mmCIF file of C-alpha atoms in Angstrom:
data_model
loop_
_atom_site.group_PDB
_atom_site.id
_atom_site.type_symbol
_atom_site.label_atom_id
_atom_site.label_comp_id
_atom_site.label_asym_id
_atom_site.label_seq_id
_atom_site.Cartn_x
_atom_site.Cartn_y
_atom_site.Cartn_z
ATOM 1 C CA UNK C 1 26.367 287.209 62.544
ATOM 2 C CA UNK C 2 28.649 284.112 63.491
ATOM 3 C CA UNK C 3 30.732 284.285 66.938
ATOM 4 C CA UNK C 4 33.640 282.544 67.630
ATOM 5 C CA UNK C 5 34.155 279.135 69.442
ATOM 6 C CA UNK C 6 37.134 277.699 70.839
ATOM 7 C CA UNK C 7 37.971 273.845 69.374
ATOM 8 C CA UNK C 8 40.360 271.685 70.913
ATOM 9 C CA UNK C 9 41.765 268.963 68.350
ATOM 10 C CA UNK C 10 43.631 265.676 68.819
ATOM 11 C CA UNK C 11 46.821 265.011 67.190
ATOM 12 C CA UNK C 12 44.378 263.761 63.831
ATOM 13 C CA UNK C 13 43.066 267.721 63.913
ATOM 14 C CA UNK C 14 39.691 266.196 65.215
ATOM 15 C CA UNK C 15 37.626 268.407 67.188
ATOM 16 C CA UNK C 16 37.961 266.614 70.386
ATOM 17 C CA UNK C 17 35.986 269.741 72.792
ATOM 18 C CA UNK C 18 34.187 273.072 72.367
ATOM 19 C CA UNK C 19 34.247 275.622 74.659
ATOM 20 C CA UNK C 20 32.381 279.545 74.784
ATOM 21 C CA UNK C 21 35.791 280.304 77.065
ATOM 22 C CA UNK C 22 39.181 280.655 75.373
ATOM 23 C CA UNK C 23 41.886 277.740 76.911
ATOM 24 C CA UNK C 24 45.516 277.533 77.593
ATOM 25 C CA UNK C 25 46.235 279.830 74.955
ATOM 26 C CA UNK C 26 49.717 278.642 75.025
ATOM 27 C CA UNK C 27 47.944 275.083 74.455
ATOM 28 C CA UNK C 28 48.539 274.217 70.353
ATOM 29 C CA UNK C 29 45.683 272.193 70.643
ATOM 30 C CA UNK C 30 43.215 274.910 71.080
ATOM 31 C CA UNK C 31 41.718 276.925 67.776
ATOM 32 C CA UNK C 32 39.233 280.070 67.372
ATOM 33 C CA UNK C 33 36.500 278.850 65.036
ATOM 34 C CA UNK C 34 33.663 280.536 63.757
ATOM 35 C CA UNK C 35 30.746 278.671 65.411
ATOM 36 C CA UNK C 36 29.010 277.449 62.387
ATOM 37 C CA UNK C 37 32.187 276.452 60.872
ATOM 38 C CA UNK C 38 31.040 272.961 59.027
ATOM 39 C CA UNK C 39 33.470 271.146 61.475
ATOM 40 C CA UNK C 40 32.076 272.586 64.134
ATOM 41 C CA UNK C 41 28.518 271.545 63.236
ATOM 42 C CA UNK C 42 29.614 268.169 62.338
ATOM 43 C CA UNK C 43 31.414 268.016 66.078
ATOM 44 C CA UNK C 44 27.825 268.991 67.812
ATOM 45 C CA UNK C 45 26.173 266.391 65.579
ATOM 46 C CA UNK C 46 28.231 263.453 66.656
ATOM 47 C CA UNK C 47 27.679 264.749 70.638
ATOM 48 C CA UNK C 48 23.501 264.546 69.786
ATOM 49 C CA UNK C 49 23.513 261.053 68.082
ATOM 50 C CA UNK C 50 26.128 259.608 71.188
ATOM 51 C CA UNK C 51 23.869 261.464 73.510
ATOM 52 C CA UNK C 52 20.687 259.933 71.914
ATOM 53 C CA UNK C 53 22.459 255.787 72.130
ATOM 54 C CA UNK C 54 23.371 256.710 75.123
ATOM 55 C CA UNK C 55 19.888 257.394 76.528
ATOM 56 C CA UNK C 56 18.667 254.038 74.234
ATOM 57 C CA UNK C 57 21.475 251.988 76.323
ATOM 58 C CA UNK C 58 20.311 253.550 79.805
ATOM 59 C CA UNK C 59 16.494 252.915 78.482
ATOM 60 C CA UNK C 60 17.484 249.278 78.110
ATOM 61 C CA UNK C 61 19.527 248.515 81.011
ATOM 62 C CA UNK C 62 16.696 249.922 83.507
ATOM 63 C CA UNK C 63 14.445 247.184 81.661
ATOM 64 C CA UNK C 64 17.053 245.033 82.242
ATOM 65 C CA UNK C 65 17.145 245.312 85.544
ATOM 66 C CA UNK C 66 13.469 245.258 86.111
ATOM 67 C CA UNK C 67 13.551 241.464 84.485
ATOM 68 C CA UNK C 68 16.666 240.286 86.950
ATOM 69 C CA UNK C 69 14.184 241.351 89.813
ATOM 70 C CA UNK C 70 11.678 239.203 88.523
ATOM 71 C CA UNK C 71 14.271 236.199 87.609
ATOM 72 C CA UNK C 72 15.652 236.504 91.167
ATOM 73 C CA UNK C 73 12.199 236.957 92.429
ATOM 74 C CA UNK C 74 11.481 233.180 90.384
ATOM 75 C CA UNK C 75 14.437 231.940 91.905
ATOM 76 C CA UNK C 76 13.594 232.770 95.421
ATOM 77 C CA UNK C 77 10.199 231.730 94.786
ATOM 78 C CA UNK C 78 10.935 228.191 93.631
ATOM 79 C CA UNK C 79 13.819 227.694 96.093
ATOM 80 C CA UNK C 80 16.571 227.994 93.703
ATOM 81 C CA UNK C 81 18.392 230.324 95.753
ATOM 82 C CA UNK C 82 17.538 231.788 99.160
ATOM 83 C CA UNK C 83 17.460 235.537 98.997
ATOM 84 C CA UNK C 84 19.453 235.919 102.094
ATOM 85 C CA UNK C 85 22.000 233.750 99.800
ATOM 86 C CA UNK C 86 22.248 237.315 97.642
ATOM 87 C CA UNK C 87 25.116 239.873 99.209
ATOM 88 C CA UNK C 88 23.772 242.370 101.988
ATOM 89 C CA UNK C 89 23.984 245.024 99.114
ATOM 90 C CA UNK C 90 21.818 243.166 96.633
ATOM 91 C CA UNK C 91 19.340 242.695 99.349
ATOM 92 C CA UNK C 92 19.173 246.510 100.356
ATOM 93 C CA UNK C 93 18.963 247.299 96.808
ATOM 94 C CA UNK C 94 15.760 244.539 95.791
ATOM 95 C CA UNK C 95 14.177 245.533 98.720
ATOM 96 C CA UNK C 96 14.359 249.622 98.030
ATOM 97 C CA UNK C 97 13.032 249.031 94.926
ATOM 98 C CA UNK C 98 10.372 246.778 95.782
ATOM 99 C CA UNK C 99 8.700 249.496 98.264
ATOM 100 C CA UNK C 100 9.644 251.969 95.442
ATOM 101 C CA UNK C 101 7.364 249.962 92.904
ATOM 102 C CA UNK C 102 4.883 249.251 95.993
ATOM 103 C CA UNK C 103 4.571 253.273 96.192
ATOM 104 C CA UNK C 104 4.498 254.052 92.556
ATOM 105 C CA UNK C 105 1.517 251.641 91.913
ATOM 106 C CA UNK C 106 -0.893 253.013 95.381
ATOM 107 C CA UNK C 107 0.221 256.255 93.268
ATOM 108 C CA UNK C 108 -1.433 255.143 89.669
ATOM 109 C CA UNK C 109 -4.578 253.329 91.422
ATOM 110 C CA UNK C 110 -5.089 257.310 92.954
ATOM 111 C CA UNK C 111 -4.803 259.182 89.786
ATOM 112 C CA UNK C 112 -7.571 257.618 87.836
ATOM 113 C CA UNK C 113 -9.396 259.785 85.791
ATOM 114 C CA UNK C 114 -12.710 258.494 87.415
ATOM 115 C CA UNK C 115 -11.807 260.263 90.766
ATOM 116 C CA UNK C 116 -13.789 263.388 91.989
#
């Protein structure tokens, strides 16, 4: 048994949102659909593959970010820069994460499988 499903379209007639709720029903824009109407499908598809690059792009920029901590780190470390040279912000930030990854590896040396 299909149910229905409220599309809104853009001025192309691309589904543009999906809703369980009806709209503005004096909105044009808004449609009853069944919800496995092909269009429909196709709509939800698109959302799953942006969702998954999305999570790819977040994936990479927290690597990312771990290798500027270690470039600044370098830099600091050879006396390219002076960390207090870095904005008040940056520091707070570097440092938070710093005790963060301090924590998280006492954490990983405790759950060995060799403990009793």
């Amino acid at each position: 048994m299909s149910t229905s499903i409220y599309a809104k379209r853009d001025f192309d007639g691309r589904i543009v949102a999906l809703s369980r709720r009806p709209g503005d029903h004096t909105d044009p824009t808004w449609s009853v659909l069944p919800n496995d109407a092909p269009e429909v499908l196709d709509f939800i598809e698109e959302l799953a593959e942006q969702r998954e690059a999305d999570s790819a792009m977040r994936d990479s920029d927290l690597s990312f970010v771990r290798v500027l901590e270690d470039v600044i780190d370098i830099l600091v470390e050879r006396s390219v820069i002076r960390f207090t040279d870095l904005p008040l912000p940056a520091q707070t930030k570097l440092l938070q994460r710093r005790d963060q990854r301090r924590q998280q590896q006492g954490l990983q040396l405790l759950s060995g499988e060799d403990l009793i």
